[in-house]
Amino acid sequence: MKSKLFKTLALGLIAVSLWSCKKEETRTVSNVTAAGTLTASTSALNLVQANGALPATTLTYPLATSSGYVVPVSTTLQFALKGTNFATPKEVVVTTKSYAPTITEVNNMILAFGGVVGKPAEVEVRLKSGAAVNDLTYSNVVTLTATPYLASAWIYAPGAYQGWNPSTADSLISISSNGVYTGMIAYTTGNLEFKITPAKKWDVAYGDAGGGKISSSAGDNLKSPDAIVKQVTVDLNKNTIVFGTPNEWSIIGDATPGGWNNDTDMKGVNDGKFTVYSIKTTLGVGEFKFRFGHAWDVNLGGGATLTTGGDNIKVTAAGTYTITLTVIKTGDKVTGGTYTIVKN
């Protein structure tokens, strides 16, 4: 009798346990909707700087939801250049069923992706939805086409190299007006100090705050580490300054200070077009060529009209010269150029 009672109690406990597990199992089930269909009001975008605050297009989509045991879910729009397979997309988390990026936002995004001003670009957009990184779903891909425009801003670098005159100082450019400015400055021996001004006047001037930092309240001048052409990058979002070596156009040859083994960098005009470069330097009797990126893949030579891979340019009299190079491009490809060389 006791044995039968114990068996009955044991079976009852097992049943209760199984019922509890089942109940708990049911309670923790969550159903998350898959990413829905993404649509765009227009896919051919007309980017005009004067209309920068207006919507470029309107994207519509359903938001991700969960039912049953409710868990947090998110809906994210991913943007990427066509052909990159969304390897490093720009992401925008959305909480409403439509998103209308402005013309300025789309233009800046394309430029940040490496798009070229005046050249049509294709941007792919998709929806990413889900509750966890291992349980994400993606929508259809919508392709937007647009031609970015030059939306630049400038700051200035008056200093000893040009007589401390803000009105004629070299500029640093921010192609997409994102607060990060860069450009090339030709520093000379004994003339390394300068400041940064937002306008061509001394009302506000950034000086050296130490440790690669700049400040409008710092009195000390900024100083280039070398008396050569330097690539200067100023981030006014973080108030930082970085000096680098340009990796654009240079002269090389036995007529130049560096011979055939070392490039002498030219200074680019900081206008955002990247087509005009110049340098004032000493030349000896000999020959030289122009080349890009400190490599021979792209080089120019020949007569007054330069050709890719053209002959060496001869210098018949030693002296100090000002050399100006104008690069000719077809799309992104360098197809030739012109140059002037004036003895000072």
Coordinates of C-alpha atoms in Angstrom, one line a residue:
M1 CA 0.0 0.0 0.0
K2 CA 2.8 2.4 1.0
S3 CA 4.7 1.5 -2.2
K4 CA 1.6 2.2 -4.3
L5 CA 1.2 5.6 -2.6
F6 CA 4.8 6.6 -3.1
K7 CA 4.5 5.7 -6.8
T8 CA 1.4 7.7 -7.2
L9 CA 3.0 10.7 -5.5
A10 CA 6.1 10.4 -7.7
L11 CA 4.1 10.3 -10.9
G12 CA 2.2 13.3 -9.7
L13 CA 5.4 15.3 -9.1
I14 CA 6.7 14.4 -12.5
A15 CA 3.5 15.5 -14.2
V16 CA 3.6 18.8 -12.3
S17 CA 7.2 19.3 -13.3
L18 CA 6.6 18.6 -16.9
W19 CA 3.6 21.0 -16.9
S20 CA 5.7 23.7 -15.3
C21 CA 8.4 23.3 -18.0
K22 CA 5.9 23.4 -20.7
K23 CA 4.3 26.5 -19.3
E24 CA 7.7 28.2 -18.9
E25 CA 8.7 27.1 -22.4
T26 CA 5.5 28.6 -23.9
R27 CA 6.1 31.9 -22.0
T28 CA 9.5 32.4 -23.4
V29 CA 8.6 32.0 -27.1
S30 CA 9.0 35.2 -29.1
N31 CA 8.0 35.8 -32.7
V32 CA 9.9 38.6 -34.5
T33 CA 8.7 39.8 -37.8
A34 CA 11.1 39.6 -40.8
A35 CA 12.2 42.7 -42.6
G36 CA 9.5 43.9 -44.9
T37 CA 9.6 45.6 -48.3
L38 CA 11.6 48.8 -48.7
T39 CA 10.4 51.4 -51.2
A40 CA 11.6 54.9 -52.3
S41 CA 9.5 57.7 -53.5
T42 CA 12.2 58.3 -56.2
S43 CA 15.4 56.5 -57.0
A44 CA 16.9 59.1 -59.3
L45 CA 17.9 61.9 -56.9
N46 CA 18.5 65.5 -58.0
L47 CA 21.2 66.9 -55.8
V48 CA 21.3 70.7 -55.9
Q49 CA 23.2 72.6 -53.2
A50 CA 20.7 75.4 -53.1
N51 CA 18.0 72.9 -52.1
G52 CA 20.2 71.2 -49.5
A53 CA 17.6 71.3 -46.7
L54 CA 14.9 69.6 -48.8
P55 CA 14.3 65.8 -48.8
A56 CA 16.2 63.9 -51.5
T57 CA 13.8 61.0 -51.4
T58 CA 11.4 59.3 -48.9
L59 CA 12.0 55.7 -47.9
T60 CA 9.1 53.7 -46.5
Y61 CA 9.1 50.3 -44.8
P62 CA 7.4 48.4 -41.9
L63 CA 8.9 48.4 -38.5
A64 CA 10.1 45.2 -36.9
T65 CA 7.8 43.9 -34.1
S66 CA 7.7 41.0 -31.7
S67 CA 4.8 39.0 -30.3
G68 CA 4.4 36.3 -27.7
Y69 CA 7.2 36.9 -25.2
V70 CA 8.0 40.5 -26.2
V71 CA 11.7 41.3 -26.8
P72 CA 13.4 44.6 -27.9
V73 CA 13.7 44.7 -31.7
S74 CA 15.3 47.3 -34.0
T75 CA 14.9 48.5 -37.5
T76 CA 17.9 49.9 -39.3
L77 CA 18.5 51.4 -42.7
Q78 CA 21.9 50.5 -44.3
F79 CA 23.4 52.6 -47.0
A80 CA 26.5 51.6 -49.1
L81 CA 28.1 52.2 -52.5
K82 CA 26.9 49.7 -55.1
G83 CA 29.3 46.8 -55.4
T84 CA 30.6 46.9 -51.8
N85 CA 28.1 44.3 -50.6
F86 CA 27.4 46.4 -47.5
A87 CA 30.8 45.6 -46.1
T88 CA 31.0 49.0 -44.2
P89 CA 27.6 50.5 -44.5
K90 CA 26.3 53.8 -43.0
E91 CA 23.5 52.8 -40.6
V92 CA 20.5 54.8 -39.5
V93 CA 18.3 53.4 -36.7
V94 CA 14.7 54.3 -37.4
T95 CA 11.6 54.3 -35.2
T96 CA 9.1 55.6 -37.7
K97 CA 7.8 54.0 -40.9
S98 CA 9.5 56.5 -43.2
Y99 CA 12.8 58.3 -43.5
A100 CA 13.6 61.3 -45.7
P101 CA 17.3 62.2 -45.8
T102 CA 18.0 65.7 -47.0
I103 CA 19.9 66.5 -50.2
T104 CA 22.8 67.7 -48.0
E105 CA 22.8 64.5 -46.0
V106 CA 22.8 62.3 -49.2
N107 CA 25.5 64.5 -50.8
N108 CA 27.8 64.3 -47.8
M109 CA 27.2 60.5 -47.5
I110 CA 28.2 59.9 -51.1
L111 CA 31.4 62.0 -50.7
A112 CA 32.2 60.2 -47.5
F113 CA 31.9 56.9 -49.4
G114 CA 34.5 58.1 -51.8
G115 CA 32.2 59.4 -54.5
V116 CA 33.6 61.9 -57.0
V117 CA 32.1 65.4 -57.4
G118 CA 30.2 65.7 -60.7
K119 CA 30.3 61.9 -61.3
P120 CA 27.1 59.8 -61.0
A121 CA 27.1 57.4 -58.1
E122 CA 24.9 54.4 -57.1
V123 CA 24.0 53.9 -53.5
E124 CA 22.3 50.8 -52.3
V125 CA 19.8 50.8 -49.4
R126 CA 18.3 47.9 -47.4
L127 CA 16.4 47.3 -44.2
K128 CA 18.0 45.4 -41.3
S129 CA 15.6 44.1 -38.7
G130 CA 15.8 41.8 -35.7
A131 CA 16.3 41.3 -32.0
A132 CA 19.9 39.9 -32.0
V133 CA 23.0 39.9 -34.2
N134 CA 22.5 36.2 -34.9
D135 CA 18.8 36.5 -35.8
L136 CA 18.7 39.4 -38.3
T137 CA 16.7 39.6 -41.5
Y138 CA 17.2 41.9 -44.5
S139 CA 14.8 43.5 -47.0
N140 CA 15.0 43.9 -50.7
V141 CA 17.7 46.3 -51.9
V142 CA 16.8 49.7 -53.4
T143 CA 19.4 51.5 -55.6
L144 CA 19.5 55.2 -55.6
T145 CA 21.5 57.2 -58.2
A146 CA 22.8 60.7 -57.6
T147 CA 25.6 63.0 -58.7
P148 CA 27.3 64.7 -55.8
Y149 CA 28.2 68.4 -55.8
L150 CA 31.1 70.3 -54.2
A151 CA 29.8 71.5 -50.8
S152 CA 33.0 72.7 -49.4
A153 CA 34.1 74.9 -46.5
W154 CA 37.5 76.5 -45.8
I155 CA 39.6 77.6 -43.0
Y156 CA 42.9 79.5 -43.3
A157 CA 46.5 79.1 -42.1
P158 CA 48.3 82.5 -41.9
G159 CA 51.9 82.2 -40.8
A160 CA 55.5 83.2 -41.2
Y161 CA 55.7 81.3 -44.6
Q162 CA 53.5 84.0 -46.2
G163 CA 54.0 87.1 -44.0
W164 CA 51.3 86.5 -41.4
N165 CA 48.6 87.9 -43.7
P166 CA 45.2 86.2 -43.2
S167 CA 43.8 87.7 -46.5
T168 CA 46.4 85.8 -48.6
A169 CA 47.0 82.7 -46.4
D170 CA 46.8 79.2 -47.7
S171 CA 43.4 77.5 -47.0
L172 CA 42.5 74.0 -45.8
I173 CA 39.3 72.5 -47.3
S174 CA 36.5 70.4 -45.9
I175 CA 34.9 68.8 -49.0
S176 CA 31.7 67.9 -47.3
S177 CA 31.7 70.6 -44.6
N178 CA 32.0 68.0 -41.9
G179 CA 34.4 70.0 -39.7
V180 CA 37.5 68.1 -40.9
Y181 CA 39.8 70.3 -43.1
T182 CA 42.9 69.3 -45.0
G183 CA 45.4 70.9 -47.4
M184 CA 49.0 71.3 -48.3
I185 CA 51.2 74.1 -47.1
A186 CA 54.8 74.8 -48.3
Y187 CA 56.8 75.7 -45.2
T188 CA 60.2 77.2 -45.6
T189 CA 63.3 77.3 -43.4
G190 CA 62.9 79.6 -40.4
N191 CA 59.2 80.1 -41.3
L192 CA 57.5 77.2 -39.6
E193 CA 55.0 79.0 -37.3
F194 CA 51.4 79.7 -38.1
K195 CA 47.9 79.8 -36.7
I196 CA 44.4 78.7 -37.9
T197 CA 41.6 81.2 -38.6
P198 CA 38.0 80.3 -39.5
A199 CA 37.9 83.5 -41.7
K200 CA 40.5 85.7 -43.5
K201 CA 40.9 87.9 -40.4
W202 CA 42.4 87.7 -36.9
D203 CA 39.0 87.9 -35.0
V204 CA 39.3 84.2 -34.0
A205 CA 42.6 82.3 -34.2
Y206 CA 43.6 78.8 -33.1
G207 CA 47.0 78.3 -31.5
D208 CA 48.9 75.4 -30.0
A209 CA 47.3 73.8 -26.9
G210 CA 49.9 71.0 -26.8
G211 CA 49.7 67.3 -27.5
G212 CA 48.3 67.7 -31.0
K213 CA 45.5 69.9 -29.8
I214 CA 44.5 73.4 -30.9
S215 CA 42.5 76.0 -29.1
S216 CA 41.1 79.5 -29.8
S217 CA 42.3 80.6 -26.4
A218 CA 45.9 79.3 -26.8
G219 CA 48.5 82.0 -27.4
D220 CA 51.3 79.9 -28.7
N221 CA 51.8 79.6 -32.5
L222 CA 51.4 76.3 -34.2
K223 CA 54.6 74.9 -35.8
S224 CA 55.3 72.6 -38.7
P225 CA 57.8 69.9 -37.9
D226 CA 59.6 70.4 -41.3
A227 CA 60.5 73.1 -43.8
I228 CA 58.9 71.3 -46.7
V229 CA 55.4 70.8 -48.2
K230 CA 53.2 69.2 -45.4
Q231 CA 49.7 67.8 -45.5
V232 CA 47.9 69.5 -42.7
T233 CA 44.7 68.2 -41.3
V234 CA 42.6 70.1 -38.7
D235 CA 39.6 68.6 -37.0
L236 CA 37.5 71.4 -35.5
N237 CA 35.1 68.8 -34.0
K238 CA 37.9 67.5 -31.8
N239 CA 40.2 70.5 -32.0
T240 CA 43.2 68.5 -33.3
I241 CA 45.9 69.0 -35.8
V242 CA 48.0 66.4 -37.7
F243 CA 51.0 66.9 -40.0
G244 CA 51.6 64.3 -42.7
T245 CA 53.5 63.7 -45.9
P246 CA 51.6 64.5 -49.1
N247 CA 51.0 61.6 -51.4
E248 CA 50.0 63.4 -54.5
W249 CA 52.1 65.1 -57.3
S250 CA 55.8 65.5 -57.0
I251 CA 58.9 66.1 -59.2
I252 CA 61.7 63.6 -59.5
G253 CA 64.9 63.4 -61.5
D254 CA 68.6 64.3 -61.4
A255 CA 67.7 68.0 -61.9
T256 CA 65.7 68.0 -58.6
P257 CA 67.0 68.2 -55.0
G258 CA 66.1 64.5 -54.4
G259 CA 67.5 63.1 -57.6
W260 CA 65.9 60.0 -59.1
N261 CA 65.5 58.3 -55.7
N262 CA 63.5 60.9 -53.6
D263 CA 60.4 62.9 -54.6
T264 CA 60.2 66.6 -54.1
D265 CA 56.5 67.2 -53.3
M266 CA 54.5 69.9 -55.0
K267 CA 51.8 71.9 -53.2
G268 CA 48.3 71.5 -54.4
V269 CA 45.9 74.4 -54.7
N270 CA 43.4 73.7 -51.9
D271 CA 40.2 74.2 -54.0
G272 CA 38.8 70.7 -53.9
K273 CA 39.5 70.1 -57.6
F274 CA 43.0 68.6 -57.1
T275 CA 44.2 69.6 -60.5
V276 CA 46.7 72.4 -60.0
Y277 CA 50.1 71.9 -58.2
S278 CA 53.1 74.2 -57.8
I279 CA 56.6 74.3 -56.2
K280 CA 59.4 76.8 -55.9
T281 CA 62.7 75.0 -55.8
T282 CA 66.3 74.9 -56.9
L283 CA 67.0 72.8 -60.0
G284 CA 70.3 71.7 -61.5
V285 CA 71.2 70.9 -65.1
G286 CA 69.5 67.6 -65.9
E287 CA 66.1 66.1 -66.3
F288 CA 62.9 65.5 -64.3
K289 CA 59.3 64.2 -64.5
F290 CA 56.1 64.6 -62.7
R291 CA 54.6 61.6 -60.9
F292 CA 51.7 60.8 -58.6
G293 CA 51.7 59.1 -55.3
H294 CA 55.5 58.7 -55.2
A295 CA 55.2 55.9 -57.7
W296 CA 55.6 55.4 -61.5
D297 CA 52.1 54.1 -62.1
V298 CA 51.0 57.6 -63.1
N299 CA 53.7 59.9 -64.5
L300 CA 53.8 62.8 -66.9
G301 CA 56.5 64.0 -69.2
G302 CA 57.1 65.4 -72.7
G303 CA 56.8 68.9 -74.0
A304 CA 54.6 71.8 -72.8
T305 CA 51.6 69.5 -73.4
L306 CA 52.3 66.5 -71.1
T307 CA 51.5 62.9 -71.8
T308 CA 51.3 59.9 -69.5
G309 CA 54.6 58.1 -69.6
G310 CA 56.1 60.9 -71.7
D311 CA 59.8 61.8 -72.1
N312 CA 61.9 63.4 -69.4
I313 CA 61.8 67.2 -69.2
K314 CA 65.2 68.8 -69.6
V315 CA 66.6 71.7 -67.5
T316 CA 69.5 73.4 -69.3
A317 CA 70.4 76.1 -66.7
A318 CA 70.7 75.7 -62.9
G319 CA 68.7 78.1 -60.7
T320 CA 65.6 78.6 -58.6
Y321 CA 62.4 77.9 -60.5
T322 CA 58.7 78.1 -59.9
I323 CA 57.0 75.1 -61.6
T324 CA 53.2 74.8 -62.0
L325 CA 51.5 71.6 -63.1
T326 CA 47.9 71.5 -64.3
V327 CA 46.6 67.9 -64.5
I328 CA 44.0 66.9 -67.1
K329 CA 41.6 64.1 -66.2
T330 CA 38.9 62.1 -68.0
G331 CA 36.7 61.0 -65.1
D332 CA 39.1 59.7 -62.5
K333 CA 41.8 58.9 -65.0
V334 CA 44.8 61.2 -65.6
T335 CA 45.1 61.6 -69.3
G336 CA 47.7 64.4 -69.6
G337 CA 48.5 67.9 -68.4
T338 CA 50.3 71.1 -69.0
Y339 CA 53.1 72.9 -67.1
T340 CA 55.0 76.1 -66.8
I341 CA 58.5 76.6 -65.5
V342 CA 59.7 80.1 -64.7
K343 CA 63.2 81.0 -63.5
N344 CA 63.1 83.3 -60.5

